[in-house]
Short mmCIF file of N, CA and C in Angstrom, two decimals:
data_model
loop_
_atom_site.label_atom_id
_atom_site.label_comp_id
_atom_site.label_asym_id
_atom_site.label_seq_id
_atom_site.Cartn_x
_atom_site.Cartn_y
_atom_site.Cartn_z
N UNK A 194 -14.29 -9.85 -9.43
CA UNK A 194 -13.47 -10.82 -10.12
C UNK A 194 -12.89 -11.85 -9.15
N UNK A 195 -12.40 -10.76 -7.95
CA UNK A 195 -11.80 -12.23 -6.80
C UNK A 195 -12.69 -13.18 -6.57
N UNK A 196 -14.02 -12.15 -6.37
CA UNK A 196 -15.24 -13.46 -5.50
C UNK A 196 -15.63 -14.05 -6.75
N UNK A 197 -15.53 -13.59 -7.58
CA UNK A 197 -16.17 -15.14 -8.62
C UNK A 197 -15.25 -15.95 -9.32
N UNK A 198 -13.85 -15.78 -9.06
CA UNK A 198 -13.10 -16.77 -9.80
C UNK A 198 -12.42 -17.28 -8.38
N UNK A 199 -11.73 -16.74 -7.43
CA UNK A 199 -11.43 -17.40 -6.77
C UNK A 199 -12.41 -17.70 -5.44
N UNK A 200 -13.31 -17.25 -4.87
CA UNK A 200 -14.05 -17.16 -4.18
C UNK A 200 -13.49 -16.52 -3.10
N UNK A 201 -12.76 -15.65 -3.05
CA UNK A 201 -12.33 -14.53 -1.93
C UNK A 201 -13.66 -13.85 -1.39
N UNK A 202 -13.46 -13.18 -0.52
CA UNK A 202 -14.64 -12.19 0.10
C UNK A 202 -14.18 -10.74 0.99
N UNK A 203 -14.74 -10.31 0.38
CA UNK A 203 -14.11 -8.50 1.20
C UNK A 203 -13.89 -8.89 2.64
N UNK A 204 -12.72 -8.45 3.28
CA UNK A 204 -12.92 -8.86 4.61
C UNK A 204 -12.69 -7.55 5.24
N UNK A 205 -12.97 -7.45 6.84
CA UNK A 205 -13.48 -6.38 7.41
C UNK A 205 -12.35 -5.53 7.65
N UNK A 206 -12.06 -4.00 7.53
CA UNK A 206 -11.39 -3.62 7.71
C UNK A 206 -9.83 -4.15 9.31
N UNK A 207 -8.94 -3.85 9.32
CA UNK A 207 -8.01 -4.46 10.04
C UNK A 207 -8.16 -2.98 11.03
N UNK A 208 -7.58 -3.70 11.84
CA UNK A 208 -6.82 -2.25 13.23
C UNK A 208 -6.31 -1.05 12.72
N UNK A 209 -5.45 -1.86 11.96
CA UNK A 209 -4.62 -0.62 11.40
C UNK A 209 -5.34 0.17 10.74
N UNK A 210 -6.01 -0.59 9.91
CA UNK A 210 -6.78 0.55 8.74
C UNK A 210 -7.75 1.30 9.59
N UNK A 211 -8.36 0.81 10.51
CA UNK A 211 -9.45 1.75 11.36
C UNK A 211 -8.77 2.77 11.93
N UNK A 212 -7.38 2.57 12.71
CA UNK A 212 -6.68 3.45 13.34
C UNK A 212 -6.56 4.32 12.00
N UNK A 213 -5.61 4.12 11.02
CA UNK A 213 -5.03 5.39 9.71
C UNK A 213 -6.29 6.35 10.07
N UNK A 214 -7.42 5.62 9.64
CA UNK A 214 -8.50 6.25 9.14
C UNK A 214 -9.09 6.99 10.44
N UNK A 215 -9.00 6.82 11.09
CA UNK A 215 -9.76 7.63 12.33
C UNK A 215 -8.17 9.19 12.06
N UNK A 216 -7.06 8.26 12.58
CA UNK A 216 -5.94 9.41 12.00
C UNK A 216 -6.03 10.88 11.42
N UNK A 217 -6.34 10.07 9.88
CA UNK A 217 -6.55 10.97 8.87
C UNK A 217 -7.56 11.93 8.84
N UNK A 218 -8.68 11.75 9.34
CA UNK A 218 -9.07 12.86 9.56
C UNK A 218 -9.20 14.09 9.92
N UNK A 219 -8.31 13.90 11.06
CA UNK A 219 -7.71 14.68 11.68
C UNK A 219 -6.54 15.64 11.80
N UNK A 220 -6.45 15.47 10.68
CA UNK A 220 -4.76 16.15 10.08
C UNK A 220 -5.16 17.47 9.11
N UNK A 221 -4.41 18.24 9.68
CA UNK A 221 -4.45 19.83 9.05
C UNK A 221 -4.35 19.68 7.72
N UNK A 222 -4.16 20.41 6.32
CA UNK A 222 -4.35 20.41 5.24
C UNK A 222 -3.36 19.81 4.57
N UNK A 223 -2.11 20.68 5.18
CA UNK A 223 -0.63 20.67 4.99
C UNK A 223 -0.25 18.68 5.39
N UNK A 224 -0.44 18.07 6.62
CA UNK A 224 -0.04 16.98 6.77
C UNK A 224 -1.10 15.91 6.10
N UNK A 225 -2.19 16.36 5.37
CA UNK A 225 -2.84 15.29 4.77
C UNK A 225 -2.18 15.09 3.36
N UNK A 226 -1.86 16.53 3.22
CA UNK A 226 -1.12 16.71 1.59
C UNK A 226 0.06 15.45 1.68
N UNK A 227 0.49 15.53 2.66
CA UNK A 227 1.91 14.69 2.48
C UNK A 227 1.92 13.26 2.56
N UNK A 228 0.67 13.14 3.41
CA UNK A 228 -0.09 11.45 3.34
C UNK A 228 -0.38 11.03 2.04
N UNK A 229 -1.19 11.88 1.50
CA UNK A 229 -1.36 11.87 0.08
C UNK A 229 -0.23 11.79 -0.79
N UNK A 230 0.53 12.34 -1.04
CA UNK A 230 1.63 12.64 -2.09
C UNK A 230 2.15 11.23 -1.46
N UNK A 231 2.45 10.83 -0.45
CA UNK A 231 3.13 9.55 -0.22
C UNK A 231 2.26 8.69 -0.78
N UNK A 232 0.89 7.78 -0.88
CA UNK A 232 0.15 7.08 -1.06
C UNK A 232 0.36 7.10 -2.56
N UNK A 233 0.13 8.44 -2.93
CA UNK A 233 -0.26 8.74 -4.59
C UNK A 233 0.81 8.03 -5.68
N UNK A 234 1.90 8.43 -4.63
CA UNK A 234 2.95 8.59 -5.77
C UNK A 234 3.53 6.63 -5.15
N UNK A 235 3.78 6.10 -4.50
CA UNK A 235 4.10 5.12 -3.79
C UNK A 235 3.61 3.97 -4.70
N UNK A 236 2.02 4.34 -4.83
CA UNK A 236 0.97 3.45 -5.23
C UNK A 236 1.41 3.51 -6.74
N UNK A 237 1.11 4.49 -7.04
CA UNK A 237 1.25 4.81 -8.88
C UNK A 237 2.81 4.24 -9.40
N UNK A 238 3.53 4.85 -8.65
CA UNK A 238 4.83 4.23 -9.08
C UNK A 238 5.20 2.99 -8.90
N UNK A 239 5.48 2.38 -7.98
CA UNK A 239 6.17 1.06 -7.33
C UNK A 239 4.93 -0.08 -7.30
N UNK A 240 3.07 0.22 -7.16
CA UNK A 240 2.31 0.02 -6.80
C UNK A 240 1.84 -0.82 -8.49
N UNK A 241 2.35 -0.11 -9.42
CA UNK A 241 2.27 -0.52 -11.01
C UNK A 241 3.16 -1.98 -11.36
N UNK A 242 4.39 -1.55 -10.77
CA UNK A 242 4.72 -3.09 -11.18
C UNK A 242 4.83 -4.18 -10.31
N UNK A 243 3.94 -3.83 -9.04
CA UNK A 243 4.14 -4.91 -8.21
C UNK A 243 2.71 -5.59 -8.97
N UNK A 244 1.49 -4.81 -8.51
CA UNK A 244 0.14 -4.98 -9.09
C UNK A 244 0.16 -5.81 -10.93
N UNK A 245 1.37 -5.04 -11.83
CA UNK A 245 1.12 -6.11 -12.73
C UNK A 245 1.80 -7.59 -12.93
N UNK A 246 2.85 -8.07 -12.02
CA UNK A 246 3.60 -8.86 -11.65
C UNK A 246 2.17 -10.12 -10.75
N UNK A 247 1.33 -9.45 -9.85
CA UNK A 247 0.35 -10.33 -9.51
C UNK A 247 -0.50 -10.37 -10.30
N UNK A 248 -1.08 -9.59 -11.25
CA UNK A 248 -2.04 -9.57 -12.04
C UNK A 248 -1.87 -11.21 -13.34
N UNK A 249 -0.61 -10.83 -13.56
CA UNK A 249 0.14 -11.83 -14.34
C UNK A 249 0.40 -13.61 -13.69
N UNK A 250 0.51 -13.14 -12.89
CA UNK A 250 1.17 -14.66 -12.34
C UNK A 250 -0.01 -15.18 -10.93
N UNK A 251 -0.49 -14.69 -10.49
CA UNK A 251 -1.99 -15.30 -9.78
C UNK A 251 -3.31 -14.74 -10.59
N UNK A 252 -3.14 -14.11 -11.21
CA UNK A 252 -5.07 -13.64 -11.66
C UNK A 252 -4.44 -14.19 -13.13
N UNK A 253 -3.58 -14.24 -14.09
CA UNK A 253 -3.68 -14.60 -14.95
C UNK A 253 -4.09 -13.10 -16.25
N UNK A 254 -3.18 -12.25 -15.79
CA UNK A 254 -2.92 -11.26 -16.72
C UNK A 254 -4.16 -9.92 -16.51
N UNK A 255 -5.49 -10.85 -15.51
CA UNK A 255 -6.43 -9.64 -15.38
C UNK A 255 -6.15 -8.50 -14.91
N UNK A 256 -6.82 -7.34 -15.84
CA UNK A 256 -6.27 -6.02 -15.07
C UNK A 256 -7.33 -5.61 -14.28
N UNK A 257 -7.05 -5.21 -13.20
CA UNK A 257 -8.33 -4.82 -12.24
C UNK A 257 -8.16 -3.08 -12.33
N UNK A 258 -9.30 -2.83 -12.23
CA UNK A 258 -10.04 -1.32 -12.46
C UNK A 258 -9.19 -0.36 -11.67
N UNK A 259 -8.56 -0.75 -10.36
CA UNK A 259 -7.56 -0.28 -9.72
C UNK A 259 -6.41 0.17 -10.39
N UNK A 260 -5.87 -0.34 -11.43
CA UNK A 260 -4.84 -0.51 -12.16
C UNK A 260 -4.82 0.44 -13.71
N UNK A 261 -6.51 0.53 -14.20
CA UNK A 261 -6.80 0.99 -15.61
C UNK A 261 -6.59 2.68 -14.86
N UNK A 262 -5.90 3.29 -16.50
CA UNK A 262 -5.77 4.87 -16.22
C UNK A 262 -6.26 5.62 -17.46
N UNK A 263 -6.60 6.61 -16.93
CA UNK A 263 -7.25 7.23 -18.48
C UNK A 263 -5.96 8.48 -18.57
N UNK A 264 -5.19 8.63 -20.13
CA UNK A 264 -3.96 8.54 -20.44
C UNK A 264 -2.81 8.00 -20.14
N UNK A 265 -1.76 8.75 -19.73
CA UNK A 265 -0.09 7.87 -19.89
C UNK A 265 0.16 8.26 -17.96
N UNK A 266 0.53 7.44 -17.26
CA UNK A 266 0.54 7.27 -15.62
C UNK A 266 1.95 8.67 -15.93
N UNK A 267 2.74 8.78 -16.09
CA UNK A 267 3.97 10.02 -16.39
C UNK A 267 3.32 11.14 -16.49
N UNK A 268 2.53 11.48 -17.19
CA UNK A 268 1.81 12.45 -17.37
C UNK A 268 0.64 12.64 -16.30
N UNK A 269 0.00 11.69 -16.03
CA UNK A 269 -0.90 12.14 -14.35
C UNK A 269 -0.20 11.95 -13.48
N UNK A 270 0.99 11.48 -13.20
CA UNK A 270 1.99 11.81 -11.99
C UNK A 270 2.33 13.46 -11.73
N UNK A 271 2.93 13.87 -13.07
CA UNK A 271 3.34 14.91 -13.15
C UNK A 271 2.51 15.90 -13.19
N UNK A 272 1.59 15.86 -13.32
CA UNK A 272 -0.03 16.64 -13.19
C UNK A 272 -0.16 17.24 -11.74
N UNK A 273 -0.06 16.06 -11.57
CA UNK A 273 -0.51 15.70 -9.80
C UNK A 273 0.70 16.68 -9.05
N UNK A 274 2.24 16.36 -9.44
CA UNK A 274 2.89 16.94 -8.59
C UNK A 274 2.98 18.30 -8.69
N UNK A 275 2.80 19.26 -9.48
CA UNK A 275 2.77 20.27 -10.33
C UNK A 275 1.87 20.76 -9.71
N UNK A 276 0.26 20.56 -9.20
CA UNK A 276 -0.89 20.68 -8.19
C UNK A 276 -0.26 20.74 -7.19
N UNK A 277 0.44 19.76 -6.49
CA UNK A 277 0.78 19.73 -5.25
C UNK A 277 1.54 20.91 -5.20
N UNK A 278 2.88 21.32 -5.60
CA UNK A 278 3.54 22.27 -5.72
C UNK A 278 2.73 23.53 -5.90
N UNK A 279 1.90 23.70 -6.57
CA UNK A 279 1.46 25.12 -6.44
C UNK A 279 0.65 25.24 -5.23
N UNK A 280 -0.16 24.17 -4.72
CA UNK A 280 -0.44 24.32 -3.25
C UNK A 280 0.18 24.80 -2.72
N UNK A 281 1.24 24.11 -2.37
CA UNK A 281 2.56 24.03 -1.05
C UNK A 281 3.25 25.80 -1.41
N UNK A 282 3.11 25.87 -3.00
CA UNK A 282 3.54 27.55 -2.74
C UNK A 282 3.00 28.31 -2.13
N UNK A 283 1.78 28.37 -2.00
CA UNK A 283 1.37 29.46 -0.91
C UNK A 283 1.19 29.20 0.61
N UNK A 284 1.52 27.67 0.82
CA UNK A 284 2.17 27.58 2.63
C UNK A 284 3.37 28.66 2.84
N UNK A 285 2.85 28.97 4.24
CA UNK A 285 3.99 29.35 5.35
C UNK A 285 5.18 28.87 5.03
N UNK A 286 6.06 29.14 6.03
CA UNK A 286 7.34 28.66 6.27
C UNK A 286 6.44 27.68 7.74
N UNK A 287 6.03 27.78 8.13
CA UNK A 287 5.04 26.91 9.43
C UNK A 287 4.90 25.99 8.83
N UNK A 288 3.92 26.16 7.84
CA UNK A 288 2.90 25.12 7.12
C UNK A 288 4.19 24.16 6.73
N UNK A 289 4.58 24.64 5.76
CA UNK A 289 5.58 23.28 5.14
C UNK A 289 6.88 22.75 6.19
N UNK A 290 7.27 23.58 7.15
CA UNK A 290 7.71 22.43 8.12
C UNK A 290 6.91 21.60 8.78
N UNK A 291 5.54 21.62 9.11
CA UNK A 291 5.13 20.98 9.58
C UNK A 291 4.43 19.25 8.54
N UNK A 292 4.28 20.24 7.74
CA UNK A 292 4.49 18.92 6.32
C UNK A 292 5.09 18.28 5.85
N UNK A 293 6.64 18.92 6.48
CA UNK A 293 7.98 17.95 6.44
C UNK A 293 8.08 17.35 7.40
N UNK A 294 7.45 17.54 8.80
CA UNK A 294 7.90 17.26 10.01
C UNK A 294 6.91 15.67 10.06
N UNK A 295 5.81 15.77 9.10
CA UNK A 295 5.24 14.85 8.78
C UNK A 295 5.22 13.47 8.74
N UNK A 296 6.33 13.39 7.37
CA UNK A 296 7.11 12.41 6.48
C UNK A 296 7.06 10.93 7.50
N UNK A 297 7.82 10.94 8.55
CA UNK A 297 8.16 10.05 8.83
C UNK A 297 7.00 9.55 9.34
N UNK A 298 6.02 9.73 10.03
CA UNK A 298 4.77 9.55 10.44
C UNK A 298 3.85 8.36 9.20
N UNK A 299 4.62 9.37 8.51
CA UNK A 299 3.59 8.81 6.90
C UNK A 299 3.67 7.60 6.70
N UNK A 300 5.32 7.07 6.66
CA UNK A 300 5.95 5.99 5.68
C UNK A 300 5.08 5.29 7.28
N UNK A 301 5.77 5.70 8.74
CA UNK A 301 5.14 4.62 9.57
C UNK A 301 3.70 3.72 9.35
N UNK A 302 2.83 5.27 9.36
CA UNK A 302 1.14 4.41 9.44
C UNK A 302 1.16 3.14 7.72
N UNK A 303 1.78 3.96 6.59
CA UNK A 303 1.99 3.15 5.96
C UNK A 303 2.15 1.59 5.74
N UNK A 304 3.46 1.61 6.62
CA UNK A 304 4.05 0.29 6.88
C UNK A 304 2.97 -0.56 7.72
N UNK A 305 2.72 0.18 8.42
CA UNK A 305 1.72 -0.64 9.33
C UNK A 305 0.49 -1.44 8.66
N UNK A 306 0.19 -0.68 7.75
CA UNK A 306 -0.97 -0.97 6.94
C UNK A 306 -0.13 -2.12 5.78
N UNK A 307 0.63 -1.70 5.39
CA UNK A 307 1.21 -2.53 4.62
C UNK A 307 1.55 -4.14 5.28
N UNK A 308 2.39 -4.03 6.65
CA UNK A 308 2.57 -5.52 6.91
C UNK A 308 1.21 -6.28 7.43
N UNK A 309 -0.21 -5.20 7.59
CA UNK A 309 -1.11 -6.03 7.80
C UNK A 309 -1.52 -7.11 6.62
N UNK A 310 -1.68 -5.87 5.81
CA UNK A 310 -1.86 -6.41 4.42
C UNK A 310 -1.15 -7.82 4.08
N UNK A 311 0.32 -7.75 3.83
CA UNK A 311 1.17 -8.98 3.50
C UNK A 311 0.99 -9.98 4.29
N UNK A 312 1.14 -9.67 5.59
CA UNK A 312 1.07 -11.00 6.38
C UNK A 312 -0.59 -11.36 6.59
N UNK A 313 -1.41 -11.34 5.66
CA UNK A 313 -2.77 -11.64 5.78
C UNK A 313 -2.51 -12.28 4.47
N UNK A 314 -1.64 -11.21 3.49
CA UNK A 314 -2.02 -12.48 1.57
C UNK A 314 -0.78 -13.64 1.95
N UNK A 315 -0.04 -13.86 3.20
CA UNK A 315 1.00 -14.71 3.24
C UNK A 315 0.41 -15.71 3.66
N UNK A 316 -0.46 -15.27 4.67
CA UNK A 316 -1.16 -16.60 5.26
C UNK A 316 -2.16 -17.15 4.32
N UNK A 317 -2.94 -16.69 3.80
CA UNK A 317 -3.93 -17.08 2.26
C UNK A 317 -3.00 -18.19 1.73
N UNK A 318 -2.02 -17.05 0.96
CA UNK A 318 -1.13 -18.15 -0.22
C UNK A 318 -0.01 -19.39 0.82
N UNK A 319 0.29 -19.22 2.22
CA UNK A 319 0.68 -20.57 2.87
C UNK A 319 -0.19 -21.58 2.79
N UNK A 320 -1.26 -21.05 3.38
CA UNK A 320 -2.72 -21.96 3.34
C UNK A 320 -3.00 -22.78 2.22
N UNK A 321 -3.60 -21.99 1.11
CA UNK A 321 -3.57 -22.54 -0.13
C UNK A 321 -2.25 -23.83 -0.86
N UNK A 322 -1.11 -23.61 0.01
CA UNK A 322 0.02 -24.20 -0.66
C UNK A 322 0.43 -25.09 0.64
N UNK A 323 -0.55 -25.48 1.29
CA UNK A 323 -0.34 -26.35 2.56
C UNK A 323 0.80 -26.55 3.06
N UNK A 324 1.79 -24.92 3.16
CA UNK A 324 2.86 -24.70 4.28
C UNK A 324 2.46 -23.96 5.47
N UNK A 325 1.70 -24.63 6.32
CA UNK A 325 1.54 -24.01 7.24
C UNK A 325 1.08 -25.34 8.32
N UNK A 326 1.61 -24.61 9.49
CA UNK A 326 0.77 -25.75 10.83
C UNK A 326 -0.37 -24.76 10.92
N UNK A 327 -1.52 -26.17 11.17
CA UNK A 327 -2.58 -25.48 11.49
C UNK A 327 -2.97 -25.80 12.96
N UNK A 328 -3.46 -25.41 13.77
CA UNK A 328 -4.03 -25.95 15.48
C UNK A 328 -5.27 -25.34 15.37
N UNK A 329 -6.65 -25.88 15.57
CA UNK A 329 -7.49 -25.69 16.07
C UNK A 329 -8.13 -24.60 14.99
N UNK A 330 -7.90 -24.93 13.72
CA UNK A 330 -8.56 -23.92 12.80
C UNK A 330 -7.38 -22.48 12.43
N UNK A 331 -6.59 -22.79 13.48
CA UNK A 331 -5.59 -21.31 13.39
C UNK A 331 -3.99 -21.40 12.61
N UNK A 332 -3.71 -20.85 12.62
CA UNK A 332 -2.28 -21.19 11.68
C UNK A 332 -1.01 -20.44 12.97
N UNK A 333 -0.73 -21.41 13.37
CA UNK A 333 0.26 -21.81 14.50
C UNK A 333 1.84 -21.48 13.80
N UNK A 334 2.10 -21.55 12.74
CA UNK A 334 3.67 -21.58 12.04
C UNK A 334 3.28 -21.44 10.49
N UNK A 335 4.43 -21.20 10.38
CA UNK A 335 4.41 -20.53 8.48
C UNK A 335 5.75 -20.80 8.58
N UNK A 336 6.02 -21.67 7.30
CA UNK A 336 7.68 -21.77 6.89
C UNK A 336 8.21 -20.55 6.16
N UNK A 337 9.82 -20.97 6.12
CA UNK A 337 9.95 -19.79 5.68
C UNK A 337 9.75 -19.47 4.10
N UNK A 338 9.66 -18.25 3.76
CA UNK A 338 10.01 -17.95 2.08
C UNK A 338 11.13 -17.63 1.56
N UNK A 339 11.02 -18.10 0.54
CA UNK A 339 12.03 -18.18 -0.72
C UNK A 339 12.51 -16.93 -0.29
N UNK A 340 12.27 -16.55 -0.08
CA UNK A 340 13.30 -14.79 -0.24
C UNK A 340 13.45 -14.37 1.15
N UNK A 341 12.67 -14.81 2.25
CA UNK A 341 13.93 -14.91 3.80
C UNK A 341 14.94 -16.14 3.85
N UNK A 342 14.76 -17.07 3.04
CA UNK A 342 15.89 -18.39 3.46
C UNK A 342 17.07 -17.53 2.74
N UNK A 343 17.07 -16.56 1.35
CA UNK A 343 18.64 -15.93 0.58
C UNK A 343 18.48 -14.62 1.01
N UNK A 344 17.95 -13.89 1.69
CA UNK A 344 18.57 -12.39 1.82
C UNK A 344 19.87 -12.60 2.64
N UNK A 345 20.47 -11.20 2.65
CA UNK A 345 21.34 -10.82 3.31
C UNK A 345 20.72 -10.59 5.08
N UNK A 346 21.66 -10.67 5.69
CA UNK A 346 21.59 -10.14 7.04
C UNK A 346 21.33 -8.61 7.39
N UNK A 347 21.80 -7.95 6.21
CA UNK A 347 21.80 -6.65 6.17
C UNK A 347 20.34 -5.73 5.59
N UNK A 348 19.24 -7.16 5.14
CA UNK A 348 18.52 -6.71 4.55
C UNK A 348 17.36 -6.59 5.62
N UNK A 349 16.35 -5.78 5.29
CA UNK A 349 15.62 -5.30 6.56
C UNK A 349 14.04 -6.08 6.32
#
């Protein structure tokens, strides 16, 4: 749908994503579970109304296949966690500290992946909206956005 209405094109995986992914493999059962449950639930929850907020206002209401669910998202959340939980019941006292010891690891590689992400659709949509210096084919400066010129100081 991107490449034929807007003419986007898959682009090659980023650092980050090669790094997660080399990562992830490598993670015992217990700390993939928690990668997962973070992604799953992150995506499904918060991931729903960001995804239909762009769907609406740049694609023009299209729902992408990413987005379609077969029944009610409450009910395969709760599916899902209910699975997870009976897993995690038969961990150790080992196992699930080390699945807690996790967590923070998680949200990190996350983030990482995440500000690749944004600051790649920021530069797109600057581009497109000719706020940006360009030098030599490259984008040298980006003004600011609507929502760094009013946050708070306190906001992160």
């Amino acid at each position: 749908f991107i490449q034929e209405k807007h003419g986007g094109r898959p682009q090659p995986p980023s650092a980050a994503a090669l790094s997660y992914a080399d990562y992830i493999l490598q993670l015992s059962p217990q700390v993939f579970v928690t990668h997962f449950y973070n992604y799953y639930f992150a995506h499904t929850a918060g991931g729903r109304m960001i995804g239909k907020t762009v769907m609406d206002t740049v694609f023009g209401g299209h729902l992408f296949a990413f987005y379609r669910w077969e029944g009610d998202v409450k009910d395969l959340l709760t599916g899902v966690k209910g699975r997870i939980d009976a897993l995690a019941a038969g961990w150790t006292r080992a196992e699930r500290d080390e699945s807690l010891a996790a967590t923070p690891d998680t949200f990190a590689k996350s983030g990482a992946l995440l500000r690749t992400l944004v600051g790649k659709a920021r530069d797109r949509a600057a581009r497109a909206m000719n706020k940006v210096a360009v030098r030599d084919g490259r984008i040298v400066g980006v003004g600011q956005s609507a929502y760094a010129l009013r946050r708070s100081p306190w906001d992160v």
